[in-house]
Short mmCIF file of N, CA and C (backbone and C1' of nucleotides) in Angstrom, two decimals:
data_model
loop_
_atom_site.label_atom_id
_atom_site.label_comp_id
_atom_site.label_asym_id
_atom_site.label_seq_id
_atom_site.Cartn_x
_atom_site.Cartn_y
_atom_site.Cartn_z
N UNK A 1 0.83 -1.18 0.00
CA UNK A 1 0.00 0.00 0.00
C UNK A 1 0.88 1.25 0.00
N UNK A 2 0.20 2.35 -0.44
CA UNK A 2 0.90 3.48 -0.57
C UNK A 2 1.21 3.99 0.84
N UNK A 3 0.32 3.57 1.41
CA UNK A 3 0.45 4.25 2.65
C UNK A 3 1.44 3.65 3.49
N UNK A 4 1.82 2.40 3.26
CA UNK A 4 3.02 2.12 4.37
C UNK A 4 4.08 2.41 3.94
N UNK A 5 4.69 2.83 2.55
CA UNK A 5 5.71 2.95 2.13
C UNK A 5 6.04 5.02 2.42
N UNK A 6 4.70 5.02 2.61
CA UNK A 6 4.92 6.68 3.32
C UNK A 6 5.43 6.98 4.75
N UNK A 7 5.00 5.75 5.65
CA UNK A 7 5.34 5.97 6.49
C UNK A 7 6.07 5.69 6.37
N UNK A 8 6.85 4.50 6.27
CA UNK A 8 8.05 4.06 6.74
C UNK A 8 9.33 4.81 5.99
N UNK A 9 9.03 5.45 4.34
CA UNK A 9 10.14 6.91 4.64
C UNK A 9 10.32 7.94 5.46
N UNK A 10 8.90 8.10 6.21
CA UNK A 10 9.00 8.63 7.15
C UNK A 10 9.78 8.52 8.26
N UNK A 11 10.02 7.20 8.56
CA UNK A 11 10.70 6.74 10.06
C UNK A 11 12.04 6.60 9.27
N UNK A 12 12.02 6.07 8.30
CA UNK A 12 13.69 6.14 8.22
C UNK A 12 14.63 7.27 8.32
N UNK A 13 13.60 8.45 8.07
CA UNK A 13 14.42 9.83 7.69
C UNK A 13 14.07 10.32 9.85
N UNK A 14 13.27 9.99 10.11
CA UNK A 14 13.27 10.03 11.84
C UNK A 14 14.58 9.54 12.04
N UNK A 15 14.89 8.27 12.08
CA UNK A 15 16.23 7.34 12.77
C UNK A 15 17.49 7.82 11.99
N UNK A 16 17.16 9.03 11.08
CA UNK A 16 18.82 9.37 11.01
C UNK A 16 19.37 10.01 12.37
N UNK A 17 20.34 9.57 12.51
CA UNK A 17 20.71 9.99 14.26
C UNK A 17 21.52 11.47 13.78
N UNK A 18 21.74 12.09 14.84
CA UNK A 18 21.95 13.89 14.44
C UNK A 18 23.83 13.82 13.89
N UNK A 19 23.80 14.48 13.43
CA UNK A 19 25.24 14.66 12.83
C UNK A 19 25.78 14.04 12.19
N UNK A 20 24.54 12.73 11.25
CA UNK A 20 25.12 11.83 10.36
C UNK A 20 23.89 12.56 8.82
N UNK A 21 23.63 12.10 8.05
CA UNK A 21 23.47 12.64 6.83
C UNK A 21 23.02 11.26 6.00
N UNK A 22 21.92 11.04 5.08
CA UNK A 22 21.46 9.97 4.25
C UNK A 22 21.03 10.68 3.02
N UNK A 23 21.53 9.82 1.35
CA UNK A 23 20.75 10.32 0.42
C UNK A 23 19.40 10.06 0.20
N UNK A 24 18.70 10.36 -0.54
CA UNK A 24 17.35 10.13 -0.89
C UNK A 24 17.56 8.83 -1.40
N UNK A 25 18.55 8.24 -1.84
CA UNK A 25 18.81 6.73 -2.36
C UNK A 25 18.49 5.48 -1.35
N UNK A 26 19.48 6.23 -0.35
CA UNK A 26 19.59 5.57 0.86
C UNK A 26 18.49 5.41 1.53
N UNK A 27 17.14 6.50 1.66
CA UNK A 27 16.17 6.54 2.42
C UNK A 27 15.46 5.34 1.34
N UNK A 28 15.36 5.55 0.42
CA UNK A 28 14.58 4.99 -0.52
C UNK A 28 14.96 3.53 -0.86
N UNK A 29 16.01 3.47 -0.41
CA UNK A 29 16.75 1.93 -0.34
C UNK A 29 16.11 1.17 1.05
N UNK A 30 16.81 1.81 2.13
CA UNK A 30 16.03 0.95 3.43
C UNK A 30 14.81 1.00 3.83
N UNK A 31 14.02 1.86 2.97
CA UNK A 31 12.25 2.83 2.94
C UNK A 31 11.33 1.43 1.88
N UNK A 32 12.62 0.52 1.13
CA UNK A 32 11.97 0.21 0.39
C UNK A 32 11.21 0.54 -0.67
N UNK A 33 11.15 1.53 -0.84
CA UNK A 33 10.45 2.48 -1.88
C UNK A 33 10.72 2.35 -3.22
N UNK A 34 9.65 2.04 -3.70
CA UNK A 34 10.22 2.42 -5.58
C UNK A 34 11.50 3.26 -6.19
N UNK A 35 11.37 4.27 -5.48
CA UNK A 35 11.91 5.34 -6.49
C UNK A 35 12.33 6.83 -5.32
N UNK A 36 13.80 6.71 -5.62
CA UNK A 36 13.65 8.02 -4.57
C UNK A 36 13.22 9.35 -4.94
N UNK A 37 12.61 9.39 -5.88
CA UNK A 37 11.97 10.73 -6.21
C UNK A 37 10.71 10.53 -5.07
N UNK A 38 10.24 9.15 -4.89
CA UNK A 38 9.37 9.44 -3.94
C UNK A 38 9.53 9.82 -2.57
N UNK A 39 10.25 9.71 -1.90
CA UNK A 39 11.33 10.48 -1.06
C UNK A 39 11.02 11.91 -1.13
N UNK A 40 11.78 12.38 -2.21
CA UNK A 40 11.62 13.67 -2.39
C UNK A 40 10.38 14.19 -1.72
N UNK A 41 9.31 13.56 -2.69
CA UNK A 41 7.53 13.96 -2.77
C UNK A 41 7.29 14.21 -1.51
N UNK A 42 7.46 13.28 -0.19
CA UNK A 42 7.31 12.91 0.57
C UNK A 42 7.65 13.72 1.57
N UNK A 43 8.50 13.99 1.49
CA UNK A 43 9.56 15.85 2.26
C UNK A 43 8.97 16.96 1.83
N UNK A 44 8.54 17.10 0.30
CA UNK A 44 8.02 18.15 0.40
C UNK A 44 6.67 18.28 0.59
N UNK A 45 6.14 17.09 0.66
CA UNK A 45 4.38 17.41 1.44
C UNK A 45 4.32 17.31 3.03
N UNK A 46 5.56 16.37 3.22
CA UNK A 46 5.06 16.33 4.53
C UNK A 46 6.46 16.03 5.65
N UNK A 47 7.70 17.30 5.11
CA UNK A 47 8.60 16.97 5.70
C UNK A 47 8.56 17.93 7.55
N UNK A 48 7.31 18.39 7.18
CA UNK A 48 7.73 20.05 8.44
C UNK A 48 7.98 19.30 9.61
N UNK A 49 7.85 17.96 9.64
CA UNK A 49 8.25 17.40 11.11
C UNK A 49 9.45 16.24 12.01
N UNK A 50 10.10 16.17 10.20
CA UNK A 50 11.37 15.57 10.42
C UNK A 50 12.45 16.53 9.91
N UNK A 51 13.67 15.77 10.18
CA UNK A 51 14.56 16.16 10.17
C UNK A 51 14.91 15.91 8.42
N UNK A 52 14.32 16.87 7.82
CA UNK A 52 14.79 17.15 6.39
C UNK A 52 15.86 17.23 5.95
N UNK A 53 16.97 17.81 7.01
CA UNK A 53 17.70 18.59 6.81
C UNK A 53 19.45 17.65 6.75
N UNK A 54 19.04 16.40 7.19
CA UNK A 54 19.50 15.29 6.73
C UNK A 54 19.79 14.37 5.51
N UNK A 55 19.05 14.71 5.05
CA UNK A 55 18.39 14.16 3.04
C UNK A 55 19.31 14.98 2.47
N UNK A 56 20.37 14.44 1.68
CA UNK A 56 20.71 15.30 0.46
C UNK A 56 20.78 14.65 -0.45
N UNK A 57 21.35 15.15 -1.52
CA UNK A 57 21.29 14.27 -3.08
C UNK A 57 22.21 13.30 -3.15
N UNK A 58 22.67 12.48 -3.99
CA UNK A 58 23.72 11.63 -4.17
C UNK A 58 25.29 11.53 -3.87
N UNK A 59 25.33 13.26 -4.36
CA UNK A 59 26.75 13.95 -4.68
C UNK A 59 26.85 14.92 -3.32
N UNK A 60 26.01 14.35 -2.61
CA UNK A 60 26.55 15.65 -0.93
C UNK A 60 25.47 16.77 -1.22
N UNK A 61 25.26 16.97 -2.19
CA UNK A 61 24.99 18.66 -2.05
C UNK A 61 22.98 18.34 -1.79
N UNK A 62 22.85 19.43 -1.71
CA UNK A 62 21.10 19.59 -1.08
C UNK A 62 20.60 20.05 -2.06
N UNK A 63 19.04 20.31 -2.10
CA UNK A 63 18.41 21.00 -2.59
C UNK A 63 18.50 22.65 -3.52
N UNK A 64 18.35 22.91 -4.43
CA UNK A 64 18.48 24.60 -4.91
C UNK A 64 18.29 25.33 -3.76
N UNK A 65 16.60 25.52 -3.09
CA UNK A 65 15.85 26.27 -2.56
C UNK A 65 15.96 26.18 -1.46
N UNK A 66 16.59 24.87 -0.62
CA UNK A 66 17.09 24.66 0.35
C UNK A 66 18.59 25.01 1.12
N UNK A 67 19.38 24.94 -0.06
CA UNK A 67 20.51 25.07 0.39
C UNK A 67 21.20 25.92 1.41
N UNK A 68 20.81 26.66 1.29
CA UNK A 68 21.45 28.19 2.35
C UNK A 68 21.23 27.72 3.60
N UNK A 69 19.45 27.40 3.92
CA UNK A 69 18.82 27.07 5.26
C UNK A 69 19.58 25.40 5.90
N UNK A 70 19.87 24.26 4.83
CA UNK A 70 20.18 23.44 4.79
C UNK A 70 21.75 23.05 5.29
N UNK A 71 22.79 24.28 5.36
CA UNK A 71 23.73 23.81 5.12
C UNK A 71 24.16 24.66 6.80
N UNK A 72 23.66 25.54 6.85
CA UNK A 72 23.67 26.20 8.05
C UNK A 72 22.59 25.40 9.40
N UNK A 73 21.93 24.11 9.35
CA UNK A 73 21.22 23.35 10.36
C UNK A 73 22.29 22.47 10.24
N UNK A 74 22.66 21.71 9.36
CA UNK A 74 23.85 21.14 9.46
C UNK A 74 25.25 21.21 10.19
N UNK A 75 25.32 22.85 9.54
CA UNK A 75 27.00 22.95 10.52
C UNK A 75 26.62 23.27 11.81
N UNK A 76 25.42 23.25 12.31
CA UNK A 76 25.07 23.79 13.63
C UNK A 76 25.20 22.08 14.23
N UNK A 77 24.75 21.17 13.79
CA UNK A 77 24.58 19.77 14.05
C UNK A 77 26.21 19.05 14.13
N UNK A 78 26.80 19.88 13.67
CA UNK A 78 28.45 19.36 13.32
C UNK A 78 28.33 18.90 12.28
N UNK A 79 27.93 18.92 10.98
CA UNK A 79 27.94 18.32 9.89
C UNK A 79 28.85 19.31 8.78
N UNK A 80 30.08 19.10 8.87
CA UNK A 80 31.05 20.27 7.83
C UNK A 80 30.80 20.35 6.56
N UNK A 81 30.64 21.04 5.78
CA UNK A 81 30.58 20.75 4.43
C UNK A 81 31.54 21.77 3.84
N UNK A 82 31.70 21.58 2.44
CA UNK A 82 33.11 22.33 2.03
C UNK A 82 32.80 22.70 0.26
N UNK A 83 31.91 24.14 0.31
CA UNK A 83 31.63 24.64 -0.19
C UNK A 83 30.09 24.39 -0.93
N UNK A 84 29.25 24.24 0.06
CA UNK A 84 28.20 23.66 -0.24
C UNK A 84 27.79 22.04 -0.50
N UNK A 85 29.03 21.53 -0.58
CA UNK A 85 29.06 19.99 -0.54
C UNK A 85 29.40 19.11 0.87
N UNK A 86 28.97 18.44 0.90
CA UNK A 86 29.13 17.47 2.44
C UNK A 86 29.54 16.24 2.11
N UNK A 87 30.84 15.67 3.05
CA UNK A 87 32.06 14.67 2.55
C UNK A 87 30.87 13.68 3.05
N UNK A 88 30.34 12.95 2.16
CA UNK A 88 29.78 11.68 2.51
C UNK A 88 30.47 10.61 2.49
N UNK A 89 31.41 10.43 2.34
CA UNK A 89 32.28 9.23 3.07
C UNK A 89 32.56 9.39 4.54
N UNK A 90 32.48 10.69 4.61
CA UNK A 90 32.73 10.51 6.59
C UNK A 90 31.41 10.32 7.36
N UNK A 91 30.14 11.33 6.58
CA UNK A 91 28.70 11.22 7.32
C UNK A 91 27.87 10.67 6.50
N UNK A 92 27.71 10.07 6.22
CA UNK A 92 27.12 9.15 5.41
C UNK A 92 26.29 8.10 6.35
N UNK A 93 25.36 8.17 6.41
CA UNK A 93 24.48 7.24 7.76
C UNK A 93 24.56 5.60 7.35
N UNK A 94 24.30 5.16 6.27
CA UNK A 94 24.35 3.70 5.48
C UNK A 94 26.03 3.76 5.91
N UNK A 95 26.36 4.25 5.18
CA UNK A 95 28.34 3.98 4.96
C UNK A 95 28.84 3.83 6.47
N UNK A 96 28.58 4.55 7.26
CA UNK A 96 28.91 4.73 8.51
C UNK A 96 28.92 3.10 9.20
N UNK A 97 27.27 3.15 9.28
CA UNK A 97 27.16 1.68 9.89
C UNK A 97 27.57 0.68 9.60
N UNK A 98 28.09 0.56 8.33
CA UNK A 98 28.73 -0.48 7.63
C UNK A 98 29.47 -0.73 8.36
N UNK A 99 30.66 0.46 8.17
CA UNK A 99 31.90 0.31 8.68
C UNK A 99 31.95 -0.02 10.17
N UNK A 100 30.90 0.94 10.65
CA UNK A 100 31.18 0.25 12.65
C UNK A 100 30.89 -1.08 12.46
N UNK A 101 29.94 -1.60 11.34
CA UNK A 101 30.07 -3.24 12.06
C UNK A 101 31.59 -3.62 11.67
N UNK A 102 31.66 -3.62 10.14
CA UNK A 102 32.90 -4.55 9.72
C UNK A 102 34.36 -3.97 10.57
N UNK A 103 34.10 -2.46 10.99
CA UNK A 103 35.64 -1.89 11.47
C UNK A 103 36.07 -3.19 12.80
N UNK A 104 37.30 -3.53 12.76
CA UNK A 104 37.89 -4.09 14.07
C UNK A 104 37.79 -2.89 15.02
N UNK A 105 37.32 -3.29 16.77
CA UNK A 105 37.12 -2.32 17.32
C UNK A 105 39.20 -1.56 17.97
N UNK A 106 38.90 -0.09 18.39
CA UNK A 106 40.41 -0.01 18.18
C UNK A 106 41.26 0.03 17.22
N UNK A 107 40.26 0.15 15.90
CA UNK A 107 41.55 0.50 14.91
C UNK A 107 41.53 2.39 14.52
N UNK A 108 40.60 2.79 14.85
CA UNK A 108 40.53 4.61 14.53
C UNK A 108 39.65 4.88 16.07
P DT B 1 -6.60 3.79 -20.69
"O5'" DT B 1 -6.39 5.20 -21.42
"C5'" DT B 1 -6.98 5.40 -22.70
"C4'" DT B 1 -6.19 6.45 -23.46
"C3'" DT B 1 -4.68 6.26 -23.39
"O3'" DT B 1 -4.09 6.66 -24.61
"C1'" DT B 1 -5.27 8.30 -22.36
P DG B 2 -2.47 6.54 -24.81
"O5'" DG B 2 -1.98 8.03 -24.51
"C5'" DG B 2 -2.61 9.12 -25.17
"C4'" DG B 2 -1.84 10.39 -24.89
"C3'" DG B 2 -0.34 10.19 -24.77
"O3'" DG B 2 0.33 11.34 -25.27
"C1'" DG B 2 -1.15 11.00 -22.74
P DG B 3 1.94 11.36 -25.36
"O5'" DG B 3 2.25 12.69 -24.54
"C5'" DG B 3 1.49 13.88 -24.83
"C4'" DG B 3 1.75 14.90 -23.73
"C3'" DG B 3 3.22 15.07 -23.41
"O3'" DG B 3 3.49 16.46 -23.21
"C1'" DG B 3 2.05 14.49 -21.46
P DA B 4 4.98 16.98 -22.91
"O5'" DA B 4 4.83 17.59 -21.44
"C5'" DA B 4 3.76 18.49 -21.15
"C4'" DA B 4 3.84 18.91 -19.69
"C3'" DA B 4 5.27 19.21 -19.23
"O3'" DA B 4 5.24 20.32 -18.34
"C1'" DA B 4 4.35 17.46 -17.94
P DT B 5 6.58 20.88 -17.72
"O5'" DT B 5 6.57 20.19 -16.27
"C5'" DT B 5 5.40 20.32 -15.47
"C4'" DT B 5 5.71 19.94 -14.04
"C3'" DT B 5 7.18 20.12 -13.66
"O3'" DT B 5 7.26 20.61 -12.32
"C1'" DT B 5 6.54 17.90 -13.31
P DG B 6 8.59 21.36 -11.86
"O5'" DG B 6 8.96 20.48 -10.59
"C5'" DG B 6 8.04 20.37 -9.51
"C4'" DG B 6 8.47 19.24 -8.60
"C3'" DG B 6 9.96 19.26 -8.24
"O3'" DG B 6 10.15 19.00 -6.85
"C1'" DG B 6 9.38 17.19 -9.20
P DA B 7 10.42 20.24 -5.99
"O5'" DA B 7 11.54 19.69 -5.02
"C5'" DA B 7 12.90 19.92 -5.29
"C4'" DA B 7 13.75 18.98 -4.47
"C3'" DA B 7 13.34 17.51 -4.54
"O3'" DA B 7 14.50 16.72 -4.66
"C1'" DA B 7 13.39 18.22 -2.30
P DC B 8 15.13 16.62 -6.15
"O5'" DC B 8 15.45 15.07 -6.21
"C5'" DC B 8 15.43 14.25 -5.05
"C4'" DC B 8 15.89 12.88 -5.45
"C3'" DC B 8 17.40 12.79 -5.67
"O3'" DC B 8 17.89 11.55 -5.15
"C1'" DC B 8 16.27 12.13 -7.62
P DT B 9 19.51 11.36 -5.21
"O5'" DT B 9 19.73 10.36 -6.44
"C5'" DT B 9 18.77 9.34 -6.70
"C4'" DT B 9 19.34 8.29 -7.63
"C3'" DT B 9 20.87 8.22 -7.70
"O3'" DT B 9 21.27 6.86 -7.76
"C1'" DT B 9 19.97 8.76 -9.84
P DT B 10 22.85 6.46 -7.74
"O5'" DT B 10 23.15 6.00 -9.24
"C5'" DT B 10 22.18 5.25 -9.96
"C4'" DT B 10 22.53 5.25 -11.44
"C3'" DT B 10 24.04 5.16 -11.71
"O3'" DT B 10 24.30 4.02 -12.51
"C1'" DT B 10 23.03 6.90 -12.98
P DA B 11 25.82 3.70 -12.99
"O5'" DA B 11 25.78 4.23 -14.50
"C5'" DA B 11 24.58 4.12 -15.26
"C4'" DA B 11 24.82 4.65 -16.67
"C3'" DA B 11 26.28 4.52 -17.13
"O3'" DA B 11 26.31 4.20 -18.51
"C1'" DA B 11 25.65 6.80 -17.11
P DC B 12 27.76 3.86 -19.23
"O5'" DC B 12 27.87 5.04 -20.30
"C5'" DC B 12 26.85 6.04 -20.31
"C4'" DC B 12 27.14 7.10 -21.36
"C3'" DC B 12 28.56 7.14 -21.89
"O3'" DC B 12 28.55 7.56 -23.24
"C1'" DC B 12 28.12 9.14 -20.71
P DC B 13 29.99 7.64 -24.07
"O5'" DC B 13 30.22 9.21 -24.17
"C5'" DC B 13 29.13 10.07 -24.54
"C4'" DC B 13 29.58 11.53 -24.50
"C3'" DC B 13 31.00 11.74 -24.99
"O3'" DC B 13 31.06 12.90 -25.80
"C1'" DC B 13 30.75 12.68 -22.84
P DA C 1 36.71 17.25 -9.03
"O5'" DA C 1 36.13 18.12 -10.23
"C5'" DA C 1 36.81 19.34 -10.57
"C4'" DA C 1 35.97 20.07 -11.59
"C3'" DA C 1 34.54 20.29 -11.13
"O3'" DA C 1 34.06 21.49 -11.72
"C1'" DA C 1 34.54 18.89 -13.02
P DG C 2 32.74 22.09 -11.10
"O5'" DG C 2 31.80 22.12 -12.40
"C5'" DG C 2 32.25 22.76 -13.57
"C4'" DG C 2 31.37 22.35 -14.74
"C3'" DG C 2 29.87 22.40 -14.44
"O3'" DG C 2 29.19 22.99 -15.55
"C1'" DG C 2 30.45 20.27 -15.26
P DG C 3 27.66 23.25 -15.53
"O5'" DG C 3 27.17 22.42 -16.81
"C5'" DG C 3 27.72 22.70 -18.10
"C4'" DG C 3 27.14 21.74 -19.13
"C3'" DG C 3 25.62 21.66 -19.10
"O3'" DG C 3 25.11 21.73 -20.43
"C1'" DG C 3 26.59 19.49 -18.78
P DT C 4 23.51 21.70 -20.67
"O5'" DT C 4 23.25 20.22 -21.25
"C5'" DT C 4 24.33 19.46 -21.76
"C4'" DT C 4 23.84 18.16 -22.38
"C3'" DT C 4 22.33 18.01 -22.48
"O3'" DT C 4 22.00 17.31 -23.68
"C1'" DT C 4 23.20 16.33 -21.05
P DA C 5 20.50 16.93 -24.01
"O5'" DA C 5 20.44 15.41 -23.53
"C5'" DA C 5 21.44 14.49 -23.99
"C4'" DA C 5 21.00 13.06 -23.69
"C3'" DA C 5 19.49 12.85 -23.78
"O3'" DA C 5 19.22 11.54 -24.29
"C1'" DA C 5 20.21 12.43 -21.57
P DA C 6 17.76 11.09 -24.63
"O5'" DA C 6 17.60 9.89 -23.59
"C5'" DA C 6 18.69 9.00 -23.39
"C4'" DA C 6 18.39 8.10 -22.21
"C3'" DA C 6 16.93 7.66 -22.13
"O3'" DA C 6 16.89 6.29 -21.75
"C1'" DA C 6 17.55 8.71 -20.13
P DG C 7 15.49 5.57 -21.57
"O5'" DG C 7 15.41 5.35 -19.99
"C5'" DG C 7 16.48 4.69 -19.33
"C4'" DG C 7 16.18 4.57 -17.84
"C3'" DG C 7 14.73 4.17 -17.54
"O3'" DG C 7 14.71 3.12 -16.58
"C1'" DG C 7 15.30 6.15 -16.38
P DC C 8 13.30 2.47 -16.22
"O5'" DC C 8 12.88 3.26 -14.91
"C5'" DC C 8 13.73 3.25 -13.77
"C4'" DC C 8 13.22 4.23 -12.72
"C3'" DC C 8 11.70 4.18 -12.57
"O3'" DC C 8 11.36 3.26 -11.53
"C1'" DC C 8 12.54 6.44 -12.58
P DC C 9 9.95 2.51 -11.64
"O5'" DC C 9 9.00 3.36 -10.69
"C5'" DC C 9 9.42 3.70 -9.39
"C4'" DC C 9 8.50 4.74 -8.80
"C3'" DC C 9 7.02 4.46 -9.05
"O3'" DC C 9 6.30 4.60 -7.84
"C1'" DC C 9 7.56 6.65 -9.75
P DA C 10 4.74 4.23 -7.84
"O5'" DA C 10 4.11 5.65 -7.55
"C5'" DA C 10 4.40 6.29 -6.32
"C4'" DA C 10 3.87 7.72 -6.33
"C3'" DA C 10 2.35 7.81 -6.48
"O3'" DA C 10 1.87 8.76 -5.55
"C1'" DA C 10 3.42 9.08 -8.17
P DT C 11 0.29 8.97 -5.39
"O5'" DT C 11 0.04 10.36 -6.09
"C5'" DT C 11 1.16 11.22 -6.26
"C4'" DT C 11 0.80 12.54 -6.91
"C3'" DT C 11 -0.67 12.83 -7.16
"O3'" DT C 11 -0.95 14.17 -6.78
"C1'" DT C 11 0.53 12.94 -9.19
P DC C 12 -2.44 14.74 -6.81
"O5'" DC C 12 -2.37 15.77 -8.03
"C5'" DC C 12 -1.17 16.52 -8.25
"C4'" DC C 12 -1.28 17.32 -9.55
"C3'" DC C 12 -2.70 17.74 -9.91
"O3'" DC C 12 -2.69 19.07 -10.42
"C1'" DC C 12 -1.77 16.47 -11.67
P DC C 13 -4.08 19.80 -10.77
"O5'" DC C 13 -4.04 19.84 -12.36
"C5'" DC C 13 -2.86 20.34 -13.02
"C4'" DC C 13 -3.05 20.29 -14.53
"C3'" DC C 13 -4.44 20.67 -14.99
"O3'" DC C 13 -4.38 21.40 -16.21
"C1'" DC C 13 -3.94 18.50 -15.76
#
DNA sequence: TGGATGACTTACC
DNA sequence: AGGTAAGCCATCC
């Protein structure tokens, strides 16, 4: 149903934990979702109560219309970015967890 | 029914 | 590194 695949992008973009960062791929990957444009849809009808500000595109960078507001909730969160782009190999919420499982503990 | 649109992605050049 | 094209799914006209 349409409707569970709404919610549950919903909760996935909830459980990004603060100062980590997910693409719309990523939401739309563990959201299960068709298509991360639906993602998108989904933020902009009915993002006013999550953490939007987490979601960016593939390549780090955010939204056109967002960006300014987007990049400044971020660096407030500790999330650096370097010239409008954000190093998703370091905050990357999927990539991240990977690595804490596979990392040996004590090696960084 | 068919075409246009959007908080997207990937592949190619 | 930056631009274009095609694929993508739900919605609207």
């Amino acid at each position: 149903m349409d409707e569970e695949i709404h919610e549950r992008i919903r909760d996935m973009i909830k459980a990004i934990p603060r100062g980590r960062v997910a693409t719309y791929g990523d939401i739309a990957d563990l959201a299960k979702a068709p298509s991360p444009r639906l993602v998108g849809r989904i933020l902009n009808e009915d993002g006013r109560d999550l953490p939007w500000q987490r979601v960016l595109k593939a390549d780090g960078t955010c939204a056109p219309h967002l960006r300014e507001t987007q990049l400044q909730l971020l660096h407030e969160e500790g999330v650096p970015n370097l010239d409008g782009k954000v190093n998703l190999r370091d905050h990357r919420w999927e990539d991240v967890r990977k690595d804490e499982a596979a990392e040996p503990p004590g090696l960084w």
